[in-house]
Amino acid sequence: MSLVNFRDSAFLSDPEGLRIRPGVLYRSAQPYPAADEAVVAQLRSCDIRTIVDLRDPRETRPADWVAAEEAGIAVVAAPVNPATDALTARMATMTTAADLGEFYVLLAESAPAAVTAAVEAAARPGAVLLHCAAGKDRTGLLTALLLDLLGVPAERIVADYARTADALPEIFANLAERHRTALNAQGPTRVTDSDGRHLTIPAPLLEAPAEAMSVFLARVHTHHGGAAAFLPACGVPAATLGAFLAKAAVAAA
């Protein structure tokens, strides 16, 4: 089964090809039920040589990317899922799309090592695929930071993020089957985590609202000076940023 929510981030964010080279930065949801020959063919057709898995280890299964690794495609684990008091508090009070955008900021700020590992992987030769479970939240914020680094306008980054809404029914059906959770149930969606705790998923997390990404980008610029300043603050070396820009940026005429 081919990857769901799979696309080249240059498609919507820079259709004129002015800032990011096509065929460099891809995004998707997690493989379901696991990578197979169809997924490997999909990756190879795009020259994807590196996969960045942003999921927490508790979300993964050993077989998820075996077929890809056997085909010579590198898989880099960069889990963006820190359990901090600030994130827990934000989850408990999240009701709006703007709240979700603020949550993305906290999530990125709380995972500097994962952000650094993801950018280092994205700077490797060949195309890179970023993914989490849905290919929306963690994938969305990492993709947004890389596109912002390349100078893609905020409204284009938002459009790329919001495109995930089209795939959410299939994504949630897959997640519900995998985790035996009724993600499309009426009312607050409740799940049980690996520690047996009952959690409620806030409604904005079940959507891909454009406002969430707009708020995230605005806050990154207001509080951190944009991706060009935020990524080094996370620990991304200047040489890594240079390598990614050399690979992904469109050369000035």
Short mmCIF file of C-alpha atoms in Angstrom, two decimals:
data_model
loop_
_atom_site.label_atom_id
_atom_site.label_comp_id
_atom_site.label_asym_id
_atom_site.label_seq_id
_atom_site.Cartn_x
_atom_site.Cartn_y
_atom_site.Cartn_z
CA MET A 1 0.00 0.00 0.00
CA SER A 2 1.43 3.37 -1.02
CA LEU A 3 2.12 6.05 1.57
CA VAL A 4 -0.84 8.22 2.55
CA ASN A 5 -0.57 12.02 2.61
CA PHE A 6 2.55 11.75 0.46
CA ARG A 7 3.72 14.77 -1.51
CA ASP A 8 6.63 16.90 -2.59
CA SER A 9 6.54 19.99 -0.38
CA ALA A 10 7.61 22.12 -3.33
CA PHE A 11 4.32 21.35 -5.11
CA LEU A 12 2.15 23.85 -3.21
CA SER A 13 4.76 25.91 -1.42
CA ASP A 14 6.75 26.95 -4.49
CA PRO A 15 5.03 25.90 -7.74
CA GLU A 16 7.03 28.48 -9.70
CA GLY A 17 10.30 26.87 -8.60
CA LEU A 18 11.76 30.13 -7.29
CA ARG A 19 12.96 28.99 -3.86
CA ILE A 20 13.02 25.21 -3.40
CA ARG A 21 14.06 22.61 -5.91
CA PRO A 22 11.39 20.03 -6.60
CA GLY A 23 12.16 16.44 -5.68
CA VAL A 24 14.12 17.31 -2.54
CA LEU A 25 11.75 17.47 0.44
CA TYR A 26 8.82 15.06 0.78
CA ARG A 27 6.31 14.43 3.56
CA SER A 28 3.82 11.68 4.43
CA ALA A 29 1.96 9.82 7.12
CA GLN A 30 3.47 6.66 8.63
CA PRO A 31 3.51 3.49 6.50
CA TYR A 32 0.39 1.37 6.90
CA PRO A 33 0.40 -1.41 7.80
CA ALA A 34 4.16 -1.39 7.00
CA ALA A 35 6.39 -0.46 4.09
CA ASP A 36 6.08 -2.97 1.25
CA GLU A 37 7.16 -3.25 -2.38
CA ALA A 38 4.69 -0.54 -3.41
CA VAL A 39 6.12 1.88 -0.85
CA VAL A 40 9.69 1.08 -1.83
CA ALA A 41 8.82 1.69 -5.49
CA GLN A 42 7.20 4.99 -4.49
CA LEU A 43 10.32 6.07 -2.61
CA ARG A 44 12.71 5.00 -5.34
CA SER A 45 10.71 6.81 -8.02
CA CYS A 46 11.38 10.03 -6.11
CA ASP A 47 15.05 9.25 -5.36
CA ILE A 48 14.29 9.30 -1.64
CA ARG A 49 17.42 8.03 0.07
CA THR A 50 16.67 9.08 3.65
CA ILE A 51 13.54 8.74 5.78
CA VAL A 52 13.19 10.81 8.96
CA ASP A 53 10.84 9.16 11.45
CA LEU A 54 9.56 11.79 13.89
CA ARG A 55 7.42 9.39 15.95
CA ASP A 56 7.99 8.40 19.53
CA PRO A 57 9.44 4.86 19.76
CA ARG A 58 6.21 3.73 21.44
CA GLU A 59 4.34 4.55 18.22
CA THR A 60 6.57 2.47 15.98
CA ARG A 61 6.66 -1.21 15.05
CA PRO A 62 9.82 -3.12 14.09
CA ALA A 63 8.47 -3.96 10.63
CA ASP A 64 7.49 -0.39 9.70
CA TRP A 65 10.49 0.41 7.50
CA VAL A 66 12.23 -2.96 7.10
CA ALA A 67 11.46 -3.16 3.39
CA ALA A 68 12.87 0.32 2.81
CA GLU A 69 16.02 -0.39 4.80
CA GLU A 70 16.54 -3.64 2.91
CA ALA A 71 16.33 -1.58 -0.28
CA GLY A 72 19.20 0.60 0.95
CA ILE A 73 17.13 3.57 2.14
CA ALA A 74 18.37 5.02 5.43
CA VAL A 75 15.90 5.54 8.27
CA VAL A 76 16.78 8.18 10.87
CA ALA A 77 14.88 8.24 14.17
CA ALA A 78 14.26 11.81 15.39
CA PRO A 79 11.40 11.49 17.89
CA VAL A 80 9.60 14.76 18.54
CA ASN A 81 7.41 13.92 21.51
CA PRO A 82 8.81 15.34 24.75
CA ALA A 83 6.54 14.88 27.75
CA THR A 84 6.95 18.24 29.47
CA ASP A 85 4.64 19.97 31.94
CA ALA A 86 4.19 22.87 29.52
CA LEU A 87 3.09 20.58 26.69
CA THR A 88 0.75 18.63 28.94
CA ALA A 89 -0.83 21.86 30.15
CA ARG A 90 -1.21 23.14 26.60
CA MET A 91 -2.89 19.90 25.54
CA ALA A 92 -5.34 20.13 28.45
CA THR A 93 -6.48 23.62 27.48
CA MET A 94 -6.33 23.38 23.66
CA THR A 95 -9.63 24.33 22.02
CA THR A 96 -8.79 26.47 18.98
CA ALA A 97 -6.60 26.38 15.91
CA ALA A 98 -4.50 29.17 17.41
CA ASP A 99 -3.93 26.99 20.48
CA LEU A 100 -2.65 24.27 18.17
CA GLY A 101 -0.20 26.70 16.60
CA GLU A 102 1.09 27.68 20.03
CA PHE A 103 1.41 23.98 20.85
CA TYR A 104 3.60 23.51 17.77
CA VAL A 105 5.90 26.24 19.02
CA LEU A 106 6.28 24.53 22.41
CA LEU A 107 6.77 21.18 20.73
CA ALA A 108 9.60 22.50 18.55
CA GLU A 109 11.20 24.37 21.45
CA SER A 110 11.07 21.24 23.63
CA ALA A 111 12.79 18.93 21.14
CA PRO A 112 16.04 20.59 20.00
CA ALA A 113 17.91 17.30 19.60
CA ALA A 114 15.20 15.85 17.38
CA VAL A 115 14.98 19.03 15.32
CA THR A 116 18.75 18.96 14.84
CA ALA A 117 18.76 15.28 13.86
CA ALA A 118 15.97 15.86 11.35
CA VAL A 119 17.71 18.80 9.69
CA GLU A 120 21.01 16.93 9.55
CA ALA A 121 19.23 14.06 7.82
CA ALA A 122 17.49 16.45 5.44
CA ALA A 123 20.90 17.82 4.41
CA ARG A 124 22.10 14.41 3.20
CA PRO A 125 22.43 13.76 -0.55
CA GLY A 126 19.26 12.74 -2.35
CA ALA A 127 15.66 13.44 -1.46
CA VAL A 128 14.41 13.12 2.11
CA LEU A 129 11.02 12.04 3.46
CA LEU A 130 9.77 13.50 6.75
CA HIS A 131 6.93 11.66 8.48
CA CYS A 132 5.23 11.12 11.82
CA ALA A 133 1.94 9.30 12.41
CA ALA A 134 -0.43 11.47 10.39
CA GLY A 135 2.21 13.53 8.61
CA LYS A 136 0.52 16.64 9.99
CA ASP A 137 1.78 18.01 13.32
CA ARG A 138 5.42 17.03 13.85
CA THR A 139 5.95 16.64 10.11
CA GLY A 140 4.19 19.95 9.56
CA LEU A 141 6.33 21.98 11.92
CA LEU A 142 9.64 20.47 10.69
CA THR A 143 8.65 20.96 7.06
CA ALA A 144 7.57 24.51 7.83
CA LEU A 145 10.91 25.33 9.44
CA LEU A 146 12.83 24.03 6.42
CA LEU A 147 10.60 25.88 3.97
CA ASP A 148 10.92 29.07 6.02
CA LEU A 149 14.69 28.64 5.97
CA LEU A 150 14.47 28.58 2.18
CA GLY A 151 12.47 31.80 2.14
CA VAL A 152 9.12 30.31 1.11
CA PRO A 153 6.32 32.81 1.94
CA ALA A 154 4.23 31.95 4.99
CA GLU A 155 0.98 31.67 3.03
CA ARG A 156 2.52 29.00 0.78
CA ILE A 157 3.81 27.03 3.77
CA VAL A 158 0.33 27.21 5.27
CA ALA A 159 -1.20 25.90 2.04
CA ASP A 160 1.14 22.90 2.04
CA TYR A 161 0.25 22.14 5.66
CA ALA A 162 -3.52 22.51 5.15
CA ARG A 163 -3.42 20.09 2.20
CA THR A 164 -3.25 17.29 4.78
CA ALA A 165 -6.95 17.86 5.54
CA ASP A 166 -7.80 15.98 2.33
CA ALA A 167 -6.10 12.85 3.64
CA LEU A 168 -7.32 12.91 7.25
CA PRO A 169 -10.24 10.46 6.84
CA GLU A 170 -7.90 7.78 5.47
CA ILE A 171 -5.17 8.63 7.99
CA PHE A 172 -7.51 8.32 10.96
CA ALA A 173 -9.03 5.12 9.65
CA ASN A 174 -5.54 3.61 9.48
CA LEU A 175 -4.62 4.90 12.94
CA ALA A 176 -7.86 3.61 14.41
CA GLU A 177 -7.22 0.16 12.98
CA ARG A 178 -3.63 0.11 14.13
CA HIS A 179 -4.25 1.39 17.64
CA ARG A 180 -7.84 0.17 18.05
CA THR A 181 -8.97 3.72 18.74
CA ALA A 182 -12.17 5.29 17.44
CA LEU A 183 -10.58 8.49 16.23
CA ASN A 184 -13.73 9.49 14.37
CA ALA A 185 -16.09 8.95 17.31
CA GLN A 186 -18.57 11.59 18.32
CA GLY A 187 -17.54 13.84 21.18
CA PRO A 188 -14.09 14.02 22.79
CA THR A 189 -11.80 11.32 21.44
CA ARG A 190 -10.25 9.22 24.18
CA VAL A 191 -7.25 6.94 23.86
CA THR A 192 -5.21 4.86 26.26
CA ASP A 193 -1.44 5.37 26.11
CA SER A 194 1.27 2.78 26.66
CA ASP A 195 1.26 3.50 30.40
CA GLY A 196 -2.44 2.86 30.72
CA ARG A 197 -3.40 6.50 31.11
CA HIS A 198 -6.67 7.69 29.56
CA LEU A 199 -6.09 10.73 27.39
CA THR A 200 -8.41 13.01 25.48
CA ILE A 201 -7.32 14.23 22.06
CA PRO A 202 -8.24 17.93 21.63
CA ALA A 203 -10.39 18.62 18.59
CA PRO A 204 -7.79 20.83 16.82
CA LEU A 205 -5.37 17.89 16.75
CA LEU A 206 -7.89 16.00 14.64
CA GLU A 207 -7.84 18.74 12.00
CA ALA A 208 -5.31 20.57 9.83
CA PRO A 209 -6.45 24.17 10.29
CA ALA A 210 -4.56 26.78 8.30
CA GLU A 211 -4.61 29.15 11.26
CA ALA A 212 -2.52 26.74 13.33
CA MET A 213 0.38 26.90 10.90
CA SER A 214 -0.02 30.66 10.48
CA VAL A 215 0.28 31.12 14.23
CA PHE A 216 3.27 28.78 14.43
CA LEU A 217 5.20 30.65 11.75
CA ALA A 218 4.30 34.04 13.23
CA ARG A 219 5.50 32.99 16.68
CA VAL A 220 8.73 31.49 15.34
CA HIS A 221 9.48 34.81 13.66
CA THR A 222 8.37 36.97 16.58
CA HIS A 223 10.05 34.95 19.33
CA HIS A 224 13.01 33.43 17.53
CA GLY A 225 13.75 35.47 14.43
CA GLY A 226 12.55 32.81 11.99
CA ALA A 227 13.97 29.41 11.13
CA ALA A 228 17.35 30.90 10.21
CA ALA A 229 17.82 31.82 13.89
CA PHE A 230 15.70 29.14 15.55
CA LEU A 231 17.47 26.15 13.99
CA PRO A 232 20.99 27.18 15.13
CA ALA A 233 19.52 27.81 18.60
CA CYS A 234 18.36 24.17 18.57
CA GLY A 235 21.95 23.10 17.87
CA VAL A 236 21.92 22.72 14.10
CA PRO A 237 25.49 23.47 12.92
CA ALA A 238 26.03 26.21 10.38
CA ALA A 239 27.65 23.67 8.06
CA THR A 240 24.48 21.56 8.13
CA LEU A 241 22.31 24.54 7.27
CA GLY A 242 24.69 25.38 4.46
CA ALA A 243 24.56 21.83 3.12
CA PHE A 244 20.76 21.81 3.14
CA LEU A 245 20.56 25.17 1.40
CA ALA A 246 23.09 24.10 -1.21
CA LYS A 247 21.02 21.01 -1.89
CA ALA A 248 17.50 22.46 -1.73
CA ALA A 249 17.64 26.15 -2.58
CA VAL A 250 17.14 27.38 -6.12
CA ALA A 251 20.26 29.18 -7.28
CA ALA A 252 19.81 32.91 -7.82
CA ALA A 253 19.68 33.92 -11.46
#
